[in-house]
PDB file of C-alpha atoms and ligand atoms in Angstrom:
ATOM      1  CA  MET A   1      24.617  -3.624 -23.226  1.00 36.00           C
ATOM      2  CA  SER A   2      22.391  -0.740 -24.192  1.00 38.00           C
ATOM      3  CA  GLU A   3      22.043   2.286 -21.978  1.00 39.00           C
ATOM      4  CA  THR A   4      18.479   1.389 -21.069  1.00 42.00           C
ATOM      5  CA  ALA A   5      19.739  -1.691 -19.281  1.00 40.00           C
ATOM      6  CA  TYR A   6      20.995   0.626 -16.556  1.00 40.00           C
ATOM      7  CA  MET A   7      17.802   2.600 -16.204  1.00 48.00           C
ATOM      8  CA  THR A   8      16.035   2.258 -12.913  1.00 55.00           C
ATOM      9  CA  HIS A   9      12.381   1.415 -13.196  1.00 68.00           C
ATOM     10  CA  ASN A  10      10.518   3.106 -10.400  1.00 88.00           C
ATOM     11  CA  ASP A  11       6.837   2.622  -9.721  1.00 95.00           C
ATOM     12  CA  GLN A  12       6.895  -0.859 -11.182  1.00 95.00           C
ATOM     13  CA  LEU A  13       6.108  -4.102  -9.407  1.00 96.00           C
ATOM     14  CA  TYR A  14       8.008  -7.247 -10.377  1.00 96.00           C
ATOM     15  CA  ARG A  15       6.751 -10.742  -9.621  1.00 96.00           C
ATOM     16  CA  TYR A  16       9.056 -13.733  -9.876  1.00 97.00           C
ATOM     17  CA  LEU A  17       9.074 -17.476  -9.333  1.00 96.00           C
ATOM     18  CA  PHE A  18      11.838 -20.025  -8.880  1.00 95.00           C
ATOM     19  CA  ASP A  19      12.065 -23.033 -11.161  1.00 92.00           C
ATOM     20  CA  HIS A  20      12.974 -25.432  -8.368  1.00 89.00           C
ATOM     21  CA  TYR A  21      11.167 -24.039  -5.357  1.00 92.00           C
ATOM     22  CA  GLN A  22       7.536 -23.532  -4.364  1.00 92.00           C
ATOM     23  CA  VAL A  23       8.212 -19.941  -3.384  1.00 94.00           C
ATOM     24  CA  ARG A  24       7.156 -16.673  -4.944  1.00 95.00           C
ATOM     25  CA  GLY A  25       8.857 -13.313  -4.838  1.00 97.00           C
ATOM     26  CA  GLU A  26       7.964  -9.704  -5.449  1.00 98.00           C
ATOM     27  CA  LEU A  27      10.019  -6.564  -5.726  1.00 97.00           C
ATOM     28  CA  VAL A  28       8.820  -2.982  -5.952  1.00 97.00           C
ATOM     29  CA  ARG A  29      10.310   0.495  -5.827  1.00 96.00           C
ATOM     30  CA  LEU A  30       8.121   3.578  -5.664  1.00 96.00           C
ATOM     31  CA  SER A  31       8.913   7.253  -6.099  1.00 95.00           C
ATOM     32  CA  ASP A  32       6.208   9.160  -8.043  1.00 94.00           C
ATOM     33  CA  SER A  33       3.338   7.430  -6.227  1.00 94.00           C
ATOM     34  CA  TYR A  34       5.163   7.929  -2.899  1.00 96.00           C
ATOM     35  CA  ARG A  35       5.770  11.619  -3.591  1.00 94.00           C
ATOM     36  CA  GLN A  36       2.099  12.146  -4.451  1.00 92.00           C
ATOM     37  CA  ILE A  37       0.906  10.477  -1.271  1.00 93.00           C
ATOM     38  CA  LEU A  38       3.253  12.671   0.778  1.00 93.00           C
ATOM     39  CA  SER A  39       2.160  15.857  -1.019  1.00 90.00           C
ATOM     40  CA  SER A  40      -1.320  16.014   0.529  1.00 85.00           C
ATOM     41  CA  GLN A  41      -0.044  17.052   3.978  1.00 88.00           C
ATOM     42  CA  ASP A  42       3.052  18.385   5.694  1.00 92.00           C
ATOM     43  CA  TYR A  43       3.992  15.077   7.335  1.00 95.00           C
ATOM     44  CA  PRO A  44       6.875  14.892   9.861  1.00 96.00           C
ATOM     45  CA  ALA A  45       9.792  12.813   8.486  1.00 96.00           C
ATOM     46  CA  PRO A  46       9.130   9.703  10.640  1.00 97.00           C
ATOM     47  CA  VAL A  47       5.499   9.694   9.422  1.00 97.00           C
ATOM     48  CA  GLN A  48       6.732  10.060   5.832  1.00 97.00           C
ATOM     49  CA  ARG A  49       8.946   7.004   6.303  1.00 97.00           C
ATOM     50  CA  LEU A  50       6.146   5.011   7.908  1.00 97.00           C
ATOM     51  CA  LEU A  51       3.785   5.892   5.041  1.00 97.00           C
ATOM     52  CA  GLY A  52       6.486   4.816   2.562  1.00 97.00           C
ATOM     53  CA  GLU A  53       6.818   1.425   4.252  1.00 97.00           C
ATOM     54  CA  LEU A  54       3.057   1.038   4.390  1.00 97.00           C
ATOM     55  CA  LEU A  55       2.748   2.017   0.727  1.00 98.00           C
ATOM     56  CA  VAL A  56       5.316  -0.547  -0.390  1.00 98.00           C
ATOM     57  CA  ALA A  57       3.799  -3.214   1.870  1.00 97.00           C
ATOM     58  CA  THR A  58       0.320  -2.609   0.446  1.00 97.00           C
ATOM     59  CA  SER A  59       1.644  -2.786  -3.106  1.00 97.00           C
ATOM     60  CA  LEU A  60       3.348  -6.114  -2.309  1.00 97.00           C
ATOM     61  CA  LEU A  61       0.225  -7.489  -0.604  1.00 95.00           C
ATOM     62  CA  THR A  62      -2.101  -6.341  -3.358  1.00 95.00           C
ATOM     63  CA  ALA A  63       0.040  -8.243  -5.834  1.00 94.00           C
ATOM     64  CA  THR A  64      -0.678 -11.489  -3.964  1.00 90.00           C
ATOM     65  CA  LEU A  65      -4.446 -11.147  -4.626  1.00 88.00           C
ATOM     66  CA  LYS A  66      -5.864 -13.927  -6.745  1.00 87.00           C
ATOM     67  CA  PHE A  67      -8.941 -11.888  -7.669  1.00 91.00           C
ATOM     68  CA  GLU A  68      -9.950  -8.341  -8.564  1.00 94.00           C
ATOM     69  CA  GLY A  69     -10.459  -6.133  -5.549  1.00 94.00           C
ATOM     70  CA  HIS A  70      -8.601  -4.003  -3.067  1.00 93.00           C
ATOM     71  CA  ILE A  71      -6.648  -4.201   0.161  1.00 96.00           C
ATOM     72  CA  THR A  72      -6.495  -1.688   2.989  1.00 95.00           C
ATOM     73  CA  VAL A  73      -3.567  -1.889   5.380  1.00 96.00           C
ATOM     74  CA  GLN A  74      -4.122   0.185   8.480  1.00 97.00           C
ATOM     75  CA  LEU A  75      -2.086   0.975  11.573  1.00 97.00           C
ATOM     76  CA  GLN A  76      -3.915   2.445  14.522  1.00 97.00           C
ATOM     77  CA  GLY A  77      -2.696   3.123  18.037  1.00 96.00           C
ATOM     78  CA  ASP A  78      -2.413   5.397  21.054  1.00 96.00           C
ATOM     79  CA  GLY A  79       1.009   6.826  20.134  1.00 96.00           C
ATOM     80  CA  PRO A  80       1.752  10.148  18.400  1.00 97.00           C
ATOM     81  CA  VAL A  81       0.821   8.550  15.062  1.00 97.00           C
ATOM     82  CA  LYS A  82      -2.877   7.838  15.522  1.00 96.00           C
ATOM     83  CA  LEU A  83      -3.518   6.349  12.121  1.00 96.00           C
ATOM     84  CA  ALA A  84      -1.655   5.400   8.970  1.00 96.00           C
ATOM     85  CA  VAL A  85      -3.561   3.749   6.174  1.00 96.00           C
ATOM     86  CA  ILE A  86      -2.914   2.763   2.561  1.00 96.00           C
ATOM     87  CA  ASN A  87      -5.487   1.391   0.174  1.00 95.00           C
ATOM     88  CA  GLY A  88      -4.556  -0.331  -3.078  1.00 95.00           C
ATOM     89  CA  ASP A  89      -6.257  -2.392  -5.768  1.00 94.00           C
ATOM     90  CA  HIS A  90      -5.353  -5.136  -8.246  1.00 94.00           C
ATOM     91  CA  ARG A  91      -4.459  -2.441 -10.818  1.00 95.00           C
ATOM     92  CA  GLN A  92      -1.767  -1.287  -8.373  1.00 96.00           C
ATOM     93  CA  GLN A  93      -3.509   2.039  -7.869  1.00 96.00           C
ATOM     94  CA  LEU A  94      -2.752   3.244  -4.367  1.00 96.00           C
ATOM     95  CA  ARG A  95      -3.697   6.059  -2.015  1.00 95.00           C
ATOM     96  CA  GLY A  96      -3.110   6.736   1.651  1.00 95.00           C
ATOM     97  CA  VAL A  97      -3.103   9.069   4.571  1.00 94.00           C
ATOM     98  CA  ALA A  98      -1.790   9.404   8.138  1.00 96.00           C
ATOM     99  CA  ARG A  99      -2.897  11.357  11.201  1.00 95.00           C
ATOM    100  CA  TRP A 100      -0.631  12.394  14.012  1.00 96.00           C
ATOM    101  CA  GLU A 101      -0.719  14.573  17.125  1.00 96.00           C
ATOM    102  CA  GLY A 102       1.980  16.639  18.779  1.00 93.00           C
ATOM    103  CA  GLN A 103       5.665  15.842  18.531  1.00 94.00           C
ATOM    104  CA  VAL A 104       6.508  12.677  16.614  1.00 96.00           C
ATOM    105  CA  PRO A 105       9.802  11.120  17.839  1.00 96.00           C
ATOM    106  CA  ASN A 106      12.495  10.702  15.203  1.00 95.00           C
ATOM    107  CA  SER A 107      12.288   6.923  15.371  1.00 93.00           C
ATOM    108  CA  ASP A 108      11.617   3.981  13.107  1.00 90.00           C
ATOM    109  CA  LYS A 109      10.255   1.845  15.931  1.00 93.00           C
ATOM    110  CA  LEU A 110       6.558   1.119  15.605  1.00 94.00           C
ATOM    111  CA  ALA A 111       6.055   1.163  19.374  1.00 93.00           C
ATOM    112  CA  GLU A 112       7.430   4.714  19.617  1.00 95.00           C
ATOM    113  CA  LEU A 113       5.371   5.971  16.664  1.00 97.00           C
ATOM    114  CA  VAL A 114       2.059   4.135  16.849  1.00 96.00           C
ATOM    115  CA  GLY A 115       2.253   3.068  20.519  1.00 95.00           C
ATOM    116  CA  LYS A 116      -0.003   0.308  21.675  1.00 95.00           C
ATOM    117  CA  GLY A 117      -2.202  -0.570  18.762  1.00 95.00           C
ATOM    118  CA  TYR A 118      -3.005  -2.922  15.977  1.00 95.00           C
ATOM    119  CA  LEU A 119      -2.516  -3.702  12.336  1.00 96.00           C
ATOM    120  CA  ALA A 120      -5.664  -4.364  10.331  1.00 96.00           C
ATOM    121  CA  ILE A 121      -5.689  -5.800   6.839  1.00 96.00           C
ATOM    122  CA  THR A 122      -8.997  -5.634   5.009  1.00 96.00           C
ATOM    123  CA  ILE A 123      -9.381  -7.526   1.743  1.00 95.00           C
ATOM    124  CA  THR A 124     -12.390  -6.504  -0.340  1.00 94.00           C
ATOM    125  CA  PRO A 125     -13.002  -8.528  -3.500  1.00 95.00           C
ATOM    126  CA  ASP A 126     -14.986  -6.745  -6.245  1.00 92.00           C
ATOM    127  CA  GLU A 127     -17.271  -9.754  -6.006  1.00 93.00           C
ATOM    128  CA  GLY A 128     -17.562 -11.707  -2.797  1.00 91.00           C
ATOM    129  CA  GLU A 129     -17.152 -11.400   0.932  1.00 94.00           C
ATOM    130  CA  ARG A 130     -14.968  -8.837   2.605  1.00 93.00           C
ATOM    131  CA  TYR A 131     -12.345 -10.302   4.910  1.00 93.00           C
ATOM    132  CA  GLN A 132     -10.527  -8.572   7.768  1.00 94.00           C
ATOM    133  CA  GLY A 133      -7.559  -9.775   9.766  1.00 93.00           C
ATOM    134  CA  ILE A 134      -6.356  -7.886  12.814  1.00 93.00           C
ATOM    135  CA  ILE A 135      -3.222  -8.423  14.873  1.00 92.00           C
ATOM    136  CA  GLU A 136      -1.812  -6.566  17.829  1.00 92.00           C
ATOM    137  CA  LEU A 137       1.341  -4.596  17.196  1.00 91.00           C
ATOM    138  CA  ASP A 138       4.042  -6.360  19.180  1.00 86.00           C
ATOM    139  CA  ALA A 139       6.921  -6.232  16.698  1.00 85.00           C
ATOM    140  CA  ASP A 140       9.370  -3.362  16.268  1.00 89.00           C
ATOM    141  CA  SER A 141       8.837  -2.944  12.557  1.00 94.00           C
ATOM    142  CA  LEU A 142       6.004  -2.984  10.081  1.00 96.00           C
ATOM    143  CA  ALA A 143       7.733  -5.748   8.117  1.00 96.00           C
ATOM    144  CA  ALA A 144       7.895  -7.998  11.203  1.00 95.00           C
ATOM    145  CA  SER A 145       4.255  -7.219  12.053  1.00 95.00           C
ATOM    146  CA  LEU A 146       3.183  -8.250   8.563  1.00 95.00           C
ATOM    147  CA  GLU A 147       5.223 -11.448   8.812  1.00 94.00           C
ATOM    148  CA  ASN A 148       3.390 -12.218  12.069  1.00 92.00           C
ATOM    149  CA  TYR A 149       0.104 -11.532  10.346  1.00 92.00           C
ATOM    150  CA  PHE A 150       0.855 -14.022   7.576  1.00 90.00           C
ATOM    151  CA  ALA A 151       2.074 -16.646  10.033  1.00 89.00           C
ATOM    152  CA  GLN A 152      -1.100 -16.298  12.130  1.00 87.00           C
ATOM    153  CA  SER A 153      -3.815 -15.783   9.563  1.00 83.00           C
ATOM    154  CA  GLU A 154      -2.568 -17.565   6.444  1.00 80.00           C
ATOM    155  CA  GLN A 155      -0.066 -20.042   7.875  1.00 83.00           C
ATOM    156  CA  LEU A 156       2.243 -19.095   5.039  1.00 86.00           C
ATOM    157  CA  ASN A 157       5.971 -18.617   5.473  1.00 91.00           C
ATOM    158  CA  THR A 158       6.474 -14.979   4.503  1.00 94.00           C
ATOM    159  CA  ARG A 159       9.377 -12.540   4.689  1.00 97.00           C
ATOM    160  CA  ILE A 160       9.081  -8.858   3.899  1.00 97.00           C
ATOM    161  CA  TRP A 161      11.798  -6.231   3.532  1.00 98.00           C
ATOM    162  CA  LEU A 162      10.910  -2.521   3.522  1.00 98.00           C
ATOM    163  CA  PHE A 163      13.216   0.465   2.979  1.00 97.00           C
ATOM    164  CA  THR A 164      12.665   4.183   2.524  1.00 97.00           C
ATOM    165  CA  GLU A 165      14.873   7.127   1.643  1.00 96.00           C
ATOM    166  CA  LEU A 166      13.797  10.750   1.931  1.00 94.00           C
ATOM    167  CA  THR A 167      15.884  13.054  -0.226  1.00 85.00           C
ATOM    168  CA  ALA A 168      15.176  16.590  -1.365  1.00 75.00           C
ATOM    169  CA  ALA A 169      15.037  15.413  -4.981  1.00 78.00           C
ATOM    170  CA  GLN A 170      12.635  12.540  -4.541  1.00 86.00           C
ATOM    171  CA  PRO A 171      11.429  10.247  -1.796  1.00 95.00           C
ATOM    172  CA  THR A 172      11.890   6.558  -2.574  1.00 96.00           C
ATOM    173  CA  ALA A 173      10.424   3.494  -0.924  1.00 97.00           C
ATOM    174  CA  ALA A 174      11.251  -0.064  -1.882  1.00 97.00           C
ATOM    175  CA  GLY A 175      10.536  -3.548  -0.716  1.00 98.00           C
ATOM    176  CA  MET A 176      10.594  -7.254  -1.356  1.00 98.00           C
ATOM    177  CA  LEU A 177       8.320 -10.112  -0.424  1.00 98.00           C
ATOM    178  CA  LEU A 178       9.169 -13.789  -0.312  1.00 97.00           C
ATOM    179  CA  GLN A 179       6.349 -16.231   0.335  1.00 94.00           C
ATOM    180  CA  ALA A 180       5.967 -20.005   0.327  1.00 92.00           C
ATOM    181  CA  LEU A 181       3.304 -21.070  -2.158  1.00 88.00           C
ATOM    182  CA  PRO A 182       0.350 -22.928  -0.662  1.00 80.00           C
ATOM    183  CA  ASN A 183       0.520 -26.714  -1.278  1.00 69.00           C
ATOM    184  CA  GLY A 184       4.272 -26.691  -1.526  1.00 60.00           C
ATOM    185  CA  ASP A 185       6.035 -30.052  -1.180  1.00 60.00           C
ATOM    186  CA  THR A 186       7.638 -31.452   1.990  1.00 54.00           C
ATOM    187  CA  ASP A 187      10.920 -29.591   1.436  1.00 62.00           C
ATOM    188  CA  GLU A 188       9.050 -26.322   1.646  1.00 70.00           C
ATOM    189  CA  ASN A 189      10.625 -25.075   4.864  1.00 83.00           C
ATOM    190  CA  GLN A 190      14.131 -25.924   3.781  1.00 87.00           C
ATOM    191  CA  ASP A 191      13.573 -24.271   0.390  1.00 90.00           C
ATOM    192  CA  PHE A 192      12.152 -21.200   2.009  1.00 93.00           C
ATOM    193  CA  GLU A 193      15.060 -20.954   4.452  1.00 93.00           C
ATOM    194  CA  HIS A 194      17.521 -21.215   1.581  1.00 95.00           C
ATOM    195  CA  LEU A 195      15.867 -18.431  -0.460  1.00 96.00           C
ATOM    196  CA  GLN A 196      15.327 -16.289   2.605  1.00 96.00           C
ATOM    197  CA  ALA A 197      19.030 -16.502   3.434  1.00 97.00           C
ATOM    198  CA  LEU A 198      19.856 -15.325  -0.099  1.00 97.00           C
ATOM    199  CA  THR A 199      17.292 -12.498  -0.062  1.00 97.00           C
ATOM    200  CA  GLN A 200      18.332 -11.389   3.422  1.00 97.00           C
ATOM    201  CA  THR A 201      21.648 -10.160   1.979  1.00 97.00           C
ATOM    202  CA  ILE A 202      19.863  -7.305   0.169  1.00 96.00           C
ATOM    203  CA  LYS A 203      21.043  -3.881   1.287  1.00 96.00           C
ATOM    204  CA  ALA A 204      18.788  -0.834   1.468  1.00 96.00           C
ATOM    205  CA  GLU A 205      20.898   1.159  -1.002  1.00 95.00           C
ATOM    206  CA  GLU A 206      20.825  -1.717  -3.492  1.00 96.00           C
ATOM    207  CA  LEU A 207      17.059  -2.073  -3.455  1.00 96.00           C
ATOM    208  CA  LEU A 208      16.594   1.708  -3.511  1.00 95.00           C
ATOM    209  CA  ARG A 209      18.943   2.292  -6.456  1.00 92.00           C
ATOM    210  CA  LEU A 210      19.770  -0.778  -8.528  1.00 93.00           C
ATOM    211  CA  ASP A 211      17.690  -1.901 -11.469  1.00 92.00           C
ATOM    212  CA  ALA A 212      15.304  -4.710 -10.512  1.00 93.00           C
ATOM    213  CA  GLN A 213      17.048  -7.171 -12.847  1.00 92.00           C
ATOM    214  CA  ASP A 214      20.396  -6.349 -11.227  1.00 94.00           C
ATOM    215  CA  VAL A 215      18.965  -6.871  -7.740  1.00 96.00           C
ATOM    216  CA  LEU A 216      17.549 -10.263  -8.735  1.00 96.00           C
ATOM    217  CA  TYR A 217      20.804 -11.294 -10.364  1.00 96.00           C
ATOM    218  CA  ARG A 218      22.830 -10.165  -7.370  1.00 96.00           C
ATOM    219  CA  LEU A 219      20.600 -12.206  -4.995  1.00 97.00           C
ATOM    220  CA  TYR A 220      19.759 -15.290  -7.043  1.00 97.00           C
ATOM    221  CA  ASN A 221      22.452 -15.805  -9.675  1.00 95.00           C
ATOM    222  CA  GLN A 222      22.768 -19.458  -8.613  1.00 93.00           C
ATOM    223  CA  GLU A 223      19.046 -20.029  -9.117  1.00 95.00           C
ATOM    224  CA  THR A 224      16.695 -20.118 -12.075  1.00 95.00           C
ATOM    225  CA  VAL A 225      14.309 -17.209 -11.656  1.00 96.00           C
ATOM    226  CA  ARG A 226      11.324 -16.439 -13.862  1.00 95.00           C
ATOM    227  CA  VAL A 227      10.484 -12.748 -13.811  1.00 95.00           C
ATOM    228  CA  PHE A 228       7.082 -11.692 -15.097  1.00 95.00           C
ATOM    229  CA  GLU A 229       6.293  -8.538 -17.031  1.00 94.00           C
ATOM    230  CA  PRO A 230       6.319  -5.705 -14.449  1.00 95.00           C
ATOM    231  CA  GLN A 231       3.075  -3.986 -13.500  1.00 95.00           C
ATOM    232  CA  PRO A 232       3.000  -0.178 -13.229  1.00 95.00           C
ATOM    233  CA  VAL A 233       2.137   1.239  -9.805  1.00 96.00           C
ATOM    234  CA  SER A 234       0.422   4.610  -9.516  1.00 95.00           C
ATOM    235  CA  PHE A 235      -1.200   6.980  -7.098  1.00 94.00           C
ATOM    236  CA  LYS A 236      -4.922   7.252  -7.685  1.00 91.00           C
ATOM    237  CA  CYS A 237      -7.618   8.415  -5.382  1.00 89.00           C
ATOM    238  CA  THR A 238     -11.027   6.866  -5.828  1.00 85.00           C
ATOM    239  CA  CYS A 239     -12.895   9.929  -4.581  1.00 90.00           C
ATOM    240  CA  SER A 240     -15.055  11.836  -7.076  1.00 92.00           C
ATOM    241  CA  ARG A 241     -17.706  14.523  -7.300  1.00 93.00           C
ATOM    242  CA  GLU A 242     -20.206  11.787  -8.092  1.00 93.00           C
ATOM    243  CA  LYS A 243     -19.359   9.877  -4.876  1.00 92.00           C
ATOM    244  CA  SER A 244     -19.691  13.093  -2.862  1.00 93.00           C
ATOM    245  CA  GLU A 245     -23.108  13.670  -4.477  1.00 93.00           C
ATOM    246  CA  ASN A 246     -24.134  10.172  -3.443  1.00 92.00           C
ATOM    247  CA  ALA A 247     -23.027  10.894   0.122  1.00 91.00           C
ATOM    248  CA  LEU A 248     -25.244  13.996   0.102  1.00 92.00           C
ATOM    249  CA  LEU A 249     -28.151  11.938  -1.236  1.00 92.00           C
ATOM    250  CA  GLN A 250     -27.693   9.499   1.629  1.00 92.00           C
ATOM    251  CA  LEU A 251     -27.677  12.387   4.063  1.00 91.00           C
ATOM    252  CA  GLY A 252     -31.080  13.520   2.745  1.00 91.00           C
ATOM    253  CA  HIS A 253     -32.356  16.799   1.334  1.00 90.00           C
ATOM    254  CA  ALA A 254     -33.365  18.402   4.635  1.00 91.00           C
ATOM    255  CA  GLU A 255     -30.025  17.641   6.329  1.00 92.00           C
ATOM    256  CA  ALA A 256     -28.092  18.849   3.295  1.00 92.00           C
ATOM    257  CA  LEU A 257     -30.025  22.130   3.229  1.00 91.00           C
ATOM    258  CA  GLU A 258     -29.329  22.558   6.944  1.00 93.00           C
ATOM    259  CA  LEU A 259     -25.590  22.097   6.324  1.00 90.00           C
ATOM    260  CA  LEU A 260     -25.774  24.619   3.510  1.00 91.00           C
ATOM    261  CA  ARG A 261     -27.506  27.169   5.766  1.00 92.00           C
ATOM    262  CA  GLU A 262     -24.859  26.696   8.471  1.00 92.00           C
ATOM    263  CA  GLN A 263     -21.805  26.849   6.213  1.00 89.00           C
ATOM    264  CA  GLY A 264     -22.865  28.884   3.172  1.00 89.00           C
ATOM    265  CA  GLN A 265     -21.652  26.092   0.935  1.00 91.00           C
ATOM    266  CA  ILE A 266     -21.056  22.395   1.500  1.00 93.00           C
ATOM    267  CA  LYS A 267     -17.417  21.448   1.251  1.00 92.00           C
ATOM    268  CA  MET A 268     -16.512  17.767   1.207  1.00 91.00           C
ATOM    269  CA  HIS A 269     -12.834  17.166   1.712  1.00 88.00           C
ATOM    270  CA  CYS A 270     -10.975  13.973   0.791  1.00 87.00           C
ATOM    271  CA  ASP A 271      -8.233  13.160   3.303  1.00 80.00           C
ATOM    272  CA  TYR A 272      -6.534  10.771   0.903  1.00 83.00           C
ATOM    273  CA  CYS A 273      -5.740  13.271  -1.871  1.00 81.00           C
ATOM    274  CA  GLY A 274      -6.619  16.694  -0.484  1.00 78.00           C
ATOM    275  CA  ASN A 275      -9.325  17.293  -3.110  1.00 85.00           C
ATOM    276  CA  SER A 276     -12.381  19.311  -2.095  1.00 91.00           C
ATOM    277  CA  TYR A 277     -15.821  19.065  -3.617  1.00 94.00           C
ATOM    278  CA  ARG A 278     -18.055  22.114  -3.133  1.00 95.00           C
ATOM    279  CA  PHE A 279     -21.811  22.268  -3.439  1.00 94.00           C
ATOM    280  CA  ASP A 280     -24.058  25.358  -3.390  1.00 93.00           C
ATOM    281  CA  ASN A 281     -27.807  25.706  -3.404  1.00 91.00           C
ATOM    282  CA  THR A 282     -28.098  25.243  -7.186  1.00 92.00           C
ATOM    283  CA  ASP A 283     -25.994  22.048  -6.983  1.00 92.00           C
ATOM    284  CA  LEU A 284     -28.188  20.675  -4.206  1.00 91.00           C
ATOM    285  CA  GLN A 285     -31.369  21.370  -6.157  1.00 90.00           C
ATOM    286  CA  GLN A 286     -29.942  19.590  -9.152  1.00 90.00           C
ATOM    287  CA  ILE A 287     -28.726  16.576  -7.132  1.00 89.00           C
ATOM    288  CA  PHE A 288     -32.033  16.031  -5.355  1.00 89.00           C
ATOM    289  CA  ASN A 289     -34.203  16.768  -8.424  1.00 86.00           C
ATOM    290  CA  ASP A 290     -32.188  14.295 -10.510  1.00 78.00           C
ATOM    291  CA  SER A 291     -32.576  11.662  -7.830  1.00 71.00           C
ATOM    292  CA  THR A 292     -36.371  12.104  -7.628  1.00 64.00           C
ATOM    293  CA  THR A 293     -36.773  11.803 -11.395  1.00 57.00           C
ATOM    294  CA  LEU A 294     -34.737   8.596 -11.246  1.00 52.00           C
ATOM    295  CA  HIS A 295     -36.950   6.900  -8.696  1.00 48.00           C
TER     296      HIS A 295
HETATM  297 ZN1   ZN B 301      -9.462  11.760  -2.932  1.00 82.32          ZN
END
């Protein structure tokens, strides 16, 4: 075997199918994209772990899209973590942010972090209707909450495994998804149970460190698995100076000038990536002149 066979492939999403079962699988491990999402703020460790789980979950969910578009997975509640949200699209470009207040308990339990709250999944196709599903948070983990969501809203047998590891060198988050394909045959439940039992034996350290091919072999060596070409996953914020200009246009010239008078310059901050877009009087004149010549 060549040396590259032992290389770990982070920030790649693997999709796989089984020859004899109507079940699909996905596996992803993220480090660069995870590190970049964490770099925008000084998050407490439990919030970092929660964001890692949410990031992996959104990557896995985005990969189930049958069309071009994006998914937002959002946790909101009355606990110390007020909000945690990740947005990702069919190109596997992801961004996210969390807000918290006061002391965050060193816990992995959703109830202790987010408190009483809900999980909202918003699917926005590039073309077509937006769809939102919301469920109350009554499970201990994000993975279990997502499984409940799929059982309730899609009636699809789904299992999700999420793991994170925060080290000084690099944070890593990894996960797997197993889902019954719609229109599976009558043995669907039995098939799903069988594959779930196999997948359930995965250990955090295996998924966080082993090469994807090795993980799949270790879990499914008795099965015939078809693994598709992996898709790269990256951090990318969709904010831009142009979008900020459009927001100012929507605000209107008079309001924008008022803001400028109050603050000296208009600073628009993106929570997702920490970027700031600044506008002075000359910028405003240009933005509003350009818009009048356009119309
Ligand atoms: Zn941004």
